[in-house]
Backbone as numpy.savetxt, mean C-alpha at the origin, in Angstrom:
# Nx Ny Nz CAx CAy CAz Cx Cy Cz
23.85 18.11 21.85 22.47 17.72 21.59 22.42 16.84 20.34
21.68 16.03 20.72 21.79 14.43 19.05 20.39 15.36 18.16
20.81 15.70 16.89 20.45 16.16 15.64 18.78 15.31 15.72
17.56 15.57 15.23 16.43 14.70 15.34 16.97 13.99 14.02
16.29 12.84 13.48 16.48 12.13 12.02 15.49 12.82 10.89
16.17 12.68 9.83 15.25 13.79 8.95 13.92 12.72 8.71
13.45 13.07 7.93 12.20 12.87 7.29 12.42 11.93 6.25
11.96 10.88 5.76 11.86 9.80 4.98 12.33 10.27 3.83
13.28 9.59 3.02 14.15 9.83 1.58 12.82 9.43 0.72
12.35 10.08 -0.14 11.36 9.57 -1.36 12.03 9.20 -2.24
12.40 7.86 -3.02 13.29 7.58 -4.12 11.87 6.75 -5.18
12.16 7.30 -6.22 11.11 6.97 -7.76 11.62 5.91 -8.40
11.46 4.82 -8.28 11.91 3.71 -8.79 11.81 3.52 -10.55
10.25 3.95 -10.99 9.97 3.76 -11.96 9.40 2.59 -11.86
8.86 1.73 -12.98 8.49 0.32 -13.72 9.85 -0.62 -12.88
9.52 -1.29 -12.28 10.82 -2.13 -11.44 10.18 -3.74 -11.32
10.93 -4.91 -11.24 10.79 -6.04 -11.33 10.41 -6.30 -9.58
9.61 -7.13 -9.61 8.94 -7.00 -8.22 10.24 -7.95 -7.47
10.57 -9.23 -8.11 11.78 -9.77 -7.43 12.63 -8.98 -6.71
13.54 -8.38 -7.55 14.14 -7.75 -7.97 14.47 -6.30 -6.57
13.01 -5.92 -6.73 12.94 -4.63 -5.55 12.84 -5.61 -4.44
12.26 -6.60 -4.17 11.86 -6.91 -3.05 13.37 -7.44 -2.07
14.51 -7.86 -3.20 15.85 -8.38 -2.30 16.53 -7.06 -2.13
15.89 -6.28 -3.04 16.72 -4.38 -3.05 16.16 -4.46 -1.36
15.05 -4.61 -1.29 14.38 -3.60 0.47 15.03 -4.61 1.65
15.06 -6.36 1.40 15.86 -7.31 2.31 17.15 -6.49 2.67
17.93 -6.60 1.47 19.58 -5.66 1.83 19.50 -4.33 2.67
19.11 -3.75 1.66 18.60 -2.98 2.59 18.04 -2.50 4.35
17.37 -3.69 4.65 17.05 -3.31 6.00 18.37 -4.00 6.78
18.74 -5.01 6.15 19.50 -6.32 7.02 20.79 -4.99 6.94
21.49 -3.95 6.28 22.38 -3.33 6.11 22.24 -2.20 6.96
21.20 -1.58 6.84 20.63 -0.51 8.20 21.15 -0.41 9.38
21.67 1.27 10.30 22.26 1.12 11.47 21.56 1.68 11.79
21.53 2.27 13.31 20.59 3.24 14.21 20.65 4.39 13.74
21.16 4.92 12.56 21.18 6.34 12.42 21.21 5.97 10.29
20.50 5.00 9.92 20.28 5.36 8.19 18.74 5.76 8.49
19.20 6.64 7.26 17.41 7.55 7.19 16.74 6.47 6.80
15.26 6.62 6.92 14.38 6.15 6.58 14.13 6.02 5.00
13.05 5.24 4.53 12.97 5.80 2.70 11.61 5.46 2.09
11.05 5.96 1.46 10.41 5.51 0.81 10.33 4.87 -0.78
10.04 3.98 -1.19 10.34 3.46 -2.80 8.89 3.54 -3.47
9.17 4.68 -4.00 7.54 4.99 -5.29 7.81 3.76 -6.41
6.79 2.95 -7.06 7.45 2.25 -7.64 6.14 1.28 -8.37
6.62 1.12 -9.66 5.15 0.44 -10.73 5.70 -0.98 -10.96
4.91 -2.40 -11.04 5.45 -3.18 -11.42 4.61 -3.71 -12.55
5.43 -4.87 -13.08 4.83 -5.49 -14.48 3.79 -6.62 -13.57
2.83 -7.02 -14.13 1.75 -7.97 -13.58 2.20 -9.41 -12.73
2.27 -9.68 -11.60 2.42 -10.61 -10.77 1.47 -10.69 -9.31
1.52 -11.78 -9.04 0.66 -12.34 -7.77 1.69 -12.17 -6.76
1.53 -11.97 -5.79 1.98 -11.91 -4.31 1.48 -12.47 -3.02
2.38 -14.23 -2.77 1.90 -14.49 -1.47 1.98 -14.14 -0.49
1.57 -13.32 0.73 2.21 -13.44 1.67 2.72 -14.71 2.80
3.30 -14.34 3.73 3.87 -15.51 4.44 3.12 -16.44 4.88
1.78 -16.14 5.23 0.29 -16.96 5.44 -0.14 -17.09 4.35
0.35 -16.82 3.52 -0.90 -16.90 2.24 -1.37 -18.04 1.47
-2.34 -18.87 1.47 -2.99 -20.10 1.04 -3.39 -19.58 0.00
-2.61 -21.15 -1.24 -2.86 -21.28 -2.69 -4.26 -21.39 -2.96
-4.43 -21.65 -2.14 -6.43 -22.13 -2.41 -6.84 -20.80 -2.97
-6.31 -19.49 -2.46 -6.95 -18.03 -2.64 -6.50 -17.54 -4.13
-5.75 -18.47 -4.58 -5.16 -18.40 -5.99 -5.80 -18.94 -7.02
-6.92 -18.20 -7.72 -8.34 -19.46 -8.47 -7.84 -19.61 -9.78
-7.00 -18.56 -10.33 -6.80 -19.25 -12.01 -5.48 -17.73 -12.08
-4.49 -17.86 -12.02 -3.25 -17.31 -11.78 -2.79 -17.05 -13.67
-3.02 -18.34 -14.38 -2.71 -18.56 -15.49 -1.69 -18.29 -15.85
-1.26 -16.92 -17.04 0.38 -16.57 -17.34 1.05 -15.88 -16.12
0.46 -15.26 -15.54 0.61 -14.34 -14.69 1.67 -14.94 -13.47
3.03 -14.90 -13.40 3.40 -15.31 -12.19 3.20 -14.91 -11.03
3.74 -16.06 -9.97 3.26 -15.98 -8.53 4.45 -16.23 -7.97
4.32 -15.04 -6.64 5.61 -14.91 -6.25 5.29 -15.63 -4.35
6.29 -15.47 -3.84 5.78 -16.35 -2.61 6.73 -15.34 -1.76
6.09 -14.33 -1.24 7.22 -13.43 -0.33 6.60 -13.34 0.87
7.48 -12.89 1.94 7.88 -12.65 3.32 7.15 -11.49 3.98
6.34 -10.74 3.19 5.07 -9.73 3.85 4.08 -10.33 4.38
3.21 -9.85 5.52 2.06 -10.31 5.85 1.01 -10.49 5.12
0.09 -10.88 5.15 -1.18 -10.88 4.67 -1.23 -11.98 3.80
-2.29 -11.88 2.28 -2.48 -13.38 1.81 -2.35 -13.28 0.68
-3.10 -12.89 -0.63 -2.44 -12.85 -2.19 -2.97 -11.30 -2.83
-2.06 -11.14 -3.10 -2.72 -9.63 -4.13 -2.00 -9.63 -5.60
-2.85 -8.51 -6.06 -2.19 -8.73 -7.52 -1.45 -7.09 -7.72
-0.53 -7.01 -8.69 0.81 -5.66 -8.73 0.61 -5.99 -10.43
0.09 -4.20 -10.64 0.11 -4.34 -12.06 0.48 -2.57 -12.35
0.57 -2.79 -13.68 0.50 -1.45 -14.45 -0.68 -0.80 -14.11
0.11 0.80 -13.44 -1.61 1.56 -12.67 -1.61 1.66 -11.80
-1.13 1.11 -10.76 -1.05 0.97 -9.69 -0.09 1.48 -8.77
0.17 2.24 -8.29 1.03 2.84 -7.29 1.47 2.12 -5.83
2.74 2.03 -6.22 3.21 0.64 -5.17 4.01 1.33 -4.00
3.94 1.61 -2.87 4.46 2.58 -1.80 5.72 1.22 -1.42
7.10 1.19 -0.95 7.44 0.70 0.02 8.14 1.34 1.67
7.60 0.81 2.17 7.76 1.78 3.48 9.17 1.16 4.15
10.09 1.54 4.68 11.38 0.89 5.09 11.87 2.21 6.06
11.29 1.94 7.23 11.47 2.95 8.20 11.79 2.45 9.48
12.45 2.73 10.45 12.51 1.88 11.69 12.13 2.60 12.69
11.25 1.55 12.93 10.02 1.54 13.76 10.38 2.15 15.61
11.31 1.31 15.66 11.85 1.94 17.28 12.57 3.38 17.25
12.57 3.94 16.45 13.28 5.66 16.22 12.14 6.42 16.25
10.81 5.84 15.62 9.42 6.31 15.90 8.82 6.21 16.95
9.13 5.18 17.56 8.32 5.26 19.00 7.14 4.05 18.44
7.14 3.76 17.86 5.57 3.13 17.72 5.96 1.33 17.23
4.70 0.96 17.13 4.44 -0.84 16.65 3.86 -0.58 15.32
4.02 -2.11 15.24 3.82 -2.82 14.06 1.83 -1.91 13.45
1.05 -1.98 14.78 -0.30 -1.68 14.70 -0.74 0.10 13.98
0.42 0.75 14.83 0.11 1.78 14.81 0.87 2.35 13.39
2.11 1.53 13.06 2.49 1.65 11.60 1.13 1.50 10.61
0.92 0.04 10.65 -0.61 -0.19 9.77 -1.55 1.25 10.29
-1.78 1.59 10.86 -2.73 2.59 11.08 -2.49 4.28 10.03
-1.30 4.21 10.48 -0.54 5.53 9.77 -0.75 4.97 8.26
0.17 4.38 7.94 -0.11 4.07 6.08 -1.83 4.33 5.89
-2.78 3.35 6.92 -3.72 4.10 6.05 -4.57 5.12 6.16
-4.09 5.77 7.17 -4.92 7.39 7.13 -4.01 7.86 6.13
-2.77 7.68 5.23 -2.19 8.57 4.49 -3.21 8.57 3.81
-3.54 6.99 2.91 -4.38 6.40 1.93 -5.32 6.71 1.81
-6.33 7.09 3.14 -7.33 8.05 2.92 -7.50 9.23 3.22
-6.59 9.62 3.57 -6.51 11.79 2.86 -6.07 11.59 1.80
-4.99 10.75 0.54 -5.46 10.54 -0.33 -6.64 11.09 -0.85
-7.02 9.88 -0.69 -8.29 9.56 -1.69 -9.47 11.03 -1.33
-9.39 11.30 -0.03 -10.16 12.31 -0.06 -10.11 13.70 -0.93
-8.45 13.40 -1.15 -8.02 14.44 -1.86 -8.23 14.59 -3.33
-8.58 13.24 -3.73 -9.25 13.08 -5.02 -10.85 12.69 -4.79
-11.47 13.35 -4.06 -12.88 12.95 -4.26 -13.18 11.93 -3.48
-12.84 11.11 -3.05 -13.30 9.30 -2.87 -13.40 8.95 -1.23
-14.17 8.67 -1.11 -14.62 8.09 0.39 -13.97 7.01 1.00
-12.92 6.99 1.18 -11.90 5.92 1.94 -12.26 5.43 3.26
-12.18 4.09 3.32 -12.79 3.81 4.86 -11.61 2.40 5.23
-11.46 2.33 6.15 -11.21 0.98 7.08 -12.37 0.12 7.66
-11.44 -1.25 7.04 -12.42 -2.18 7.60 -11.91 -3.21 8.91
-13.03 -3.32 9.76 -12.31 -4.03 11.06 -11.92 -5.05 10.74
-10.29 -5.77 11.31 -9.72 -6.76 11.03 -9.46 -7.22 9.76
-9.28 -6.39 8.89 -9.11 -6.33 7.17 -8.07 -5.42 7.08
-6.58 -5.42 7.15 -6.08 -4.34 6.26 -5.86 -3.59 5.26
-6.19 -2.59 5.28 -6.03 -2.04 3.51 -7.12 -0.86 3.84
-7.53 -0.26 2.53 -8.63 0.91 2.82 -9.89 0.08 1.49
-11.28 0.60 1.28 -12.23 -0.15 1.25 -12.96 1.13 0.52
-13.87 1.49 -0.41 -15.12 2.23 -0.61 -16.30 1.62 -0.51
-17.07 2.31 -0.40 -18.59 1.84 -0.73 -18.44 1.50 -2.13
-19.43 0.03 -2.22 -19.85 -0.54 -3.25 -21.05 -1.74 -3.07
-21.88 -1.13 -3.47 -23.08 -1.74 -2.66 -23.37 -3.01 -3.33
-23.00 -3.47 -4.70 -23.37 -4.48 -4.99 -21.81 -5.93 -4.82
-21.19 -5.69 -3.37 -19.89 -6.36 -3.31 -20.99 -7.66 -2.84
-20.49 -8.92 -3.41 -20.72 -10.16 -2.99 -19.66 -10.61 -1.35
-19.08 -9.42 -0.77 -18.15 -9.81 0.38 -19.17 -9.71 1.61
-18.57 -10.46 2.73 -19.56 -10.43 3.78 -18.76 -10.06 5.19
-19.64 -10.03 6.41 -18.63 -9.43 7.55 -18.92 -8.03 7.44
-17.68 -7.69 7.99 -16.80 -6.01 8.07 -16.80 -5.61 6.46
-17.07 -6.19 5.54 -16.80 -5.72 4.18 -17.80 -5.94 3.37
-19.03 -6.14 4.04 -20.27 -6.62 3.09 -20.40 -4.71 3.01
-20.66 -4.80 1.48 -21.09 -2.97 0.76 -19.56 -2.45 0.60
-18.33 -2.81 0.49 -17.10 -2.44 0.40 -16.15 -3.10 -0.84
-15.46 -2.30 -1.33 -14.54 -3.03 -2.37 -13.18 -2.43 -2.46
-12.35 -3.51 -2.17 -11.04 -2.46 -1.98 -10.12 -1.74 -2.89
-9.98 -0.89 -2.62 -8.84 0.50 -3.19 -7.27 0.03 -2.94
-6.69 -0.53 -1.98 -5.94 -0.14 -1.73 -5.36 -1.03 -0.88
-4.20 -2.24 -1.16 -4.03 -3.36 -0.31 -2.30 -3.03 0.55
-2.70 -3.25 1.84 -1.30 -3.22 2.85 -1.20 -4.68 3.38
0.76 -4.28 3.35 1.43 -6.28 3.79 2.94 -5.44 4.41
2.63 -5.73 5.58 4.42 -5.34 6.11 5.13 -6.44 6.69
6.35 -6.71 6.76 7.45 -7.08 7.27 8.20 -6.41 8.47
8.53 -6.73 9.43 9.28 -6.34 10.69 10.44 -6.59 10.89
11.77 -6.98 10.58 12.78 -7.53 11.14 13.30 -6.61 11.71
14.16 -6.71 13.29 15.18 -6.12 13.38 14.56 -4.83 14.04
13.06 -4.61 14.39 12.69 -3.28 14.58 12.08 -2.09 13.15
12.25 -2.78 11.97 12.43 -2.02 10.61 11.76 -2.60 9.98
10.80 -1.94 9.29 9.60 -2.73 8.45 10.36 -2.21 7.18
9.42 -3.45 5.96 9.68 -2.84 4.33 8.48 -3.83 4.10
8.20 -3.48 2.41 7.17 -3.84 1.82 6.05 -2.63 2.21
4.70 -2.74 1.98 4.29 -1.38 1.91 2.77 -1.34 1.60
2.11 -0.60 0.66 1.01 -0.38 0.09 0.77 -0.29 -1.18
-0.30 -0.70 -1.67 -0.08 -0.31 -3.26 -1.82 0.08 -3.33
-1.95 1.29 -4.30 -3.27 2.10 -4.43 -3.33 2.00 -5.52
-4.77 1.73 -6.04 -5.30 1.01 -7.40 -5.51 2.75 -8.03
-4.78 3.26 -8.92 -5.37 4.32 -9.61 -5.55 4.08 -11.13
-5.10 3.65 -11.83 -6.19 3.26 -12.95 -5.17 2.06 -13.78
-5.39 0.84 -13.91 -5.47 -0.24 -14.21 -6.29 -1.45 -14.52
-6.11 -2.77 -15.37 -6.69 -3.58 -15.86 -6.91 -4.06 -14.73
-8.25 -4.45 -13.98 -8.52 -4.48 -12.63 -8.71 -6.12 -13.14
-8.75 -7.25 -14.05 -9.39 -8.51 -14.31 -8.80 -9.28 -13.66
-7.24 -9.31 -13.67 -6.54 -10.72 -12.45 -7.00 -10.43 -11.27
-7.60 -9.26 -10.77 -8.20 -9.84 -9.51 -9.53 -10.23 -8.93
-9.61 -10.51 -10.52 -10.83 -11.84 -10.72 -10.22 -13.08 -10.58
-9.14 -12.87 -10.92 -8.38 -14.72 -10.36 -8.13 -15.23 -9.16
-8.52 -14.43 -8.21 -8.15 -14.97 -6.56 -8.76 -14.38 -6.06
-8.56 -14.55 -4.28 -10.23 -13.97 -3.99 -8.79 -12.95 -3.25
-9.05 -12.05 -3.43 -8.27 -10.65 -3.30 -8.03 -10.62 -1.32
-6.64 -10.54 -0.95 -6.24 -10.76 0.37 -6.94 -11.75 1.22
-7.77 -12.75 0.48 -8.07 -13.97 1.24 -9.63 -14.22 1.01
-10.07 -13.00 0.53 -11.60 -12.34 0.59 -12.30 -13.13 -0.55
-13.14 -14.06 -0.27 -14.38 -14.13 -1.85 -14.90 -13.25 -1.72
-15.45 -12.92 -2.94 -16.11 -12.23 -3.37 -15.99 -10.58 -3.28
-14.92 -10.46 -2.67 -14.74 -8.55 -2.55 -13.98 -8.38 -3.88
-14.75 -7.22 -3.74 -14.43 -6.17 -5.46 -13.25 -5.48 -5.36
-12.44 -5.51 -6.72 -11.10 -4.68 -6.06 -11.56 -3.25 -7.17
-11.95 -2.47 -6.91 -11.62 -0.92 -7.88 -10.49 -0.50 -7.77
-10.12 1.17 -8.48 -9.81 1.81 -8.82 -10.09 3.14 -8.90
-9.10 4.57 -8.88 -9.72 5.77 -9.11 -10.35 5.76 -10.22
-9.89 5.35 -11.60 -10.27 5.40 -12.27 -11.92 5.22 -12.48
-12.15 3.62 -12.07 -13.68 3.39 -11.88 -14.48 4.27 -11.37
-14.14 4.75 -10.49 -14.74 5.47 -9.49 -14.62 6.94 -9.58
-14.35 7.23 -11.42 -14.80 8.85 -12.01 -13.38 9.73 -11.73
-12.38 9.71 -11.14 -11.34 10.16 -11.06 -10.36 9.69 -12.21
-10.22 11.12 -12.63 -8.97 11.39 -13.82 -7.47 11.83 -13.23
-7.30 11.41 -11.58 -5.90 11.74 -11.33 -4.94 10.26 -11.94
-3.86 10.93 -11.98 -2.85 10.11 -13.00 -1.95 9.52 -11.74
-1.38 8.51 -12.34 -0.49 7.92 -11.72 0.42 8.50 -10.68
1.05 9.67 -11.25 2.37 10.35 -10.91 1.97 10.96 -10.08
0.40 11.97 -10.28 -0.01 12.96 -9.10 -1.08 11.77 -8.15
-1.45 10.75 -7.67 -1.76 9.99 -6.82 -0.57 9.49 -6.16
0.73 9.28 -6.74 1.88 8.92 -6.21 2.66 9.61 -5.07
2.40 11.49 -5.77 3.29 11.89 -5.36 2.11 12.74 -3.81
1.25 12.29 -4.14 0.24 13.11 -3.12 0.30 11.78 -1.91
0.15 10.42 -2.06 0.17 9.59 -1.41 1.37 9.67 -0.68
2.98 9.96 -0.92 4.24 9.82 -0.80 4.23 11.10 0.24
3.46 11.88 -0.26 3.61 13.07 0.67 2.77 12.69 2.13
1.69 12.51 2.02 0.85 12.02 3.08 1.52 11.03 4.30
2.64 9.56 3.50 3.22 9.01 4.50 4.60 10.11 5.03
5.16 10.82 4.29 5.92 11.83 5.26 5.71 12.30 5.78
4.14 12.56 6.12 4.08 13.71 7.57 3.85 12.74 8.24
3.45 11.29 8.10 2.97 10.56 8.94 3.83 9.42 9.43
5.15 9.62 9.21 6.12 8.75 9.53 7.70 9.39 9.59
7.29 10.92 9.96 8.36 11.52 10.36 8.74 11.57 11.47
9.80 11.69 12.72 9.92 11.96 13.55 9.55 13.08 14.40
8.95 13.01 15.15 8.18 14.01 16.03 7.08 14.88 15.01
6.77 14.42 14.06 5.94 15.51 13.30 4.20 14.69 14.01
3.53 15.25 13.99 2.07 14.90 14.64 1.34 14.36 13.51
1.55 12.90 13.66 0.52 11.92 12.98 -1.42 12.29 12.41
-1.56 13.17 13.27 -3.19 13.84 12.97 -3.16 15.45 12.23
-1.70 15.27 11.33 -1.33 16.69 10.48 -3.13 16.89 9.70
-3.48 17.90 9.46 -4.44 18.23 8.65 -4.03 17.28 7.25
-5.38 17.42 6.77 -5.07 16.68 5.38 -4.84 17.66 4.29
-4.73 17.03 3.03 -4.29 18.24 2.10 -5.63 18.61 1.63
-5.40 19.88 0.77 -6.69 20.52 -0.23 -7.22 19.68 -1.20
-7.91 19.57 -1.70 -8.63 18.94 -2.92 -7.61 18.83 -4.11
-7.14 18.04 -4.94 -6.59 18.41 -5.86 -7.19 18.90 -7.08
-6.81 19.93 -8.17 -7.34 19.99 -8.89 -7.79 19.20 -10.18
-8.55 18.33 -10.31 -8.33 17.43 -11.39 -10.06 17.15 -11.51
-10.08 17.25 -12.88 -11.42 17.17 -13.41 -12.24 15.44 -13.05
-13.13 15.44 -12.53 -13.63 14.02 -12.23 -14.84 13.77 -12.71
């Protein structure tokens, strides 16, 4: 009888150079056989812009010191700062059974049992990836008019095996993403737990988020696991 595959490796990167990780997750997948575990990379970076492979400079309004990187994830520009909890997901996708869609789907129900777990009303917006709160005074329109995002997703596919990931705003200098219109968007607001009255810390949003994509990107474990308890943390 063939052994099932365990459950996603959680590895803590720490403060890591976004370059840097991003040729770590390339090797990485391009090195991968039908039987390397899956992984996840917890991981903080120093302040940079991120194109994705579609991503138009136009969405880039005043970048200034701040470099801009031009990488191979989907979607269009976001900003990676101190505060921010950066997920990378590097799991292969055909050992799961599932697509590219239903990956995006999983990351963000983790994102919002999250957030539920700290208080916060997490929502999806149609044809927008990422997760979204109420914010009634957002200048965004569409699927996101009254929404401001928490929480931006960009994956990569090669080979059957995604990397790159999610990153959840928990308390950081939210102002460079006043410099671009955030994943392509004018006028949408990007928050934070912080803003939004939550005193959970970096480490325990990390490690509650990290937990959430392991039940939800394990093998045979049931994607609609209950969510977790409330955490305890004063808000």
């Amino acid at each position: 009888m063939t052994a099932l595959p365990l459950a996603p490796v959680v590895r803590a990167l720490g403060r890591a150079d976004y370059v840097a990780t991003w040729e770590s997750m390339r090797a990485f997948t391009a090195q991968r056989t039908a039987t390397t575990r899956d992984e996840l990379w917890m991981v903080e970076h120093a302040p940079v812009f991120t194109l994705g492979q579609a991503g138009k400079r136009d969405h880039l309004l005043q970048p200034g010191e701040i470099p801009v990187v031009a990488s191979d994830r989907g979607g269009q520009v976001t900003y990676h700062g101190p505060g921010q909890v950066v997920i990378y997901v590097l799991v292969d996708l055909r050992r799961l059974g599932i697509y590219v869609k239903e990956l995006v789907f999983r990351i963000e129900q983790a994102v919002v049992q999250t957030l539920a777990a700290c208080g916060v009303d997490g929502r999806r917006a149609r044809g927008a990836p990422g997760v979204y709160v109420p914010w009634p005074t957002s200048r965004a329109t569409g699927e996101l008019t009254g929404l401001a995002k928490i929480a931006a997703l960009g994956i990569k596919v090669t080979r059957g095996c995604s990397y790159h990931g999610v990153a959840l705003n928990v308390a950081m200098d939210l102002a460079p993403f006043a410099r671009i219109n955030p994943c392509g968007y004018a006028g949408l607001p990007t928050v934070d737990l912080a803003t939004l009255g939550s005193t959970v810390t970096w480490q325990q949003a990390a490690d509650l988020l990290c937990e959430r994509l392991v039940q939800h990107l394990s093998p045979r474990l049931d994607s609609a696991a209950p969510a977790p308890a409330p955490i305890d943390i004063a808000r």
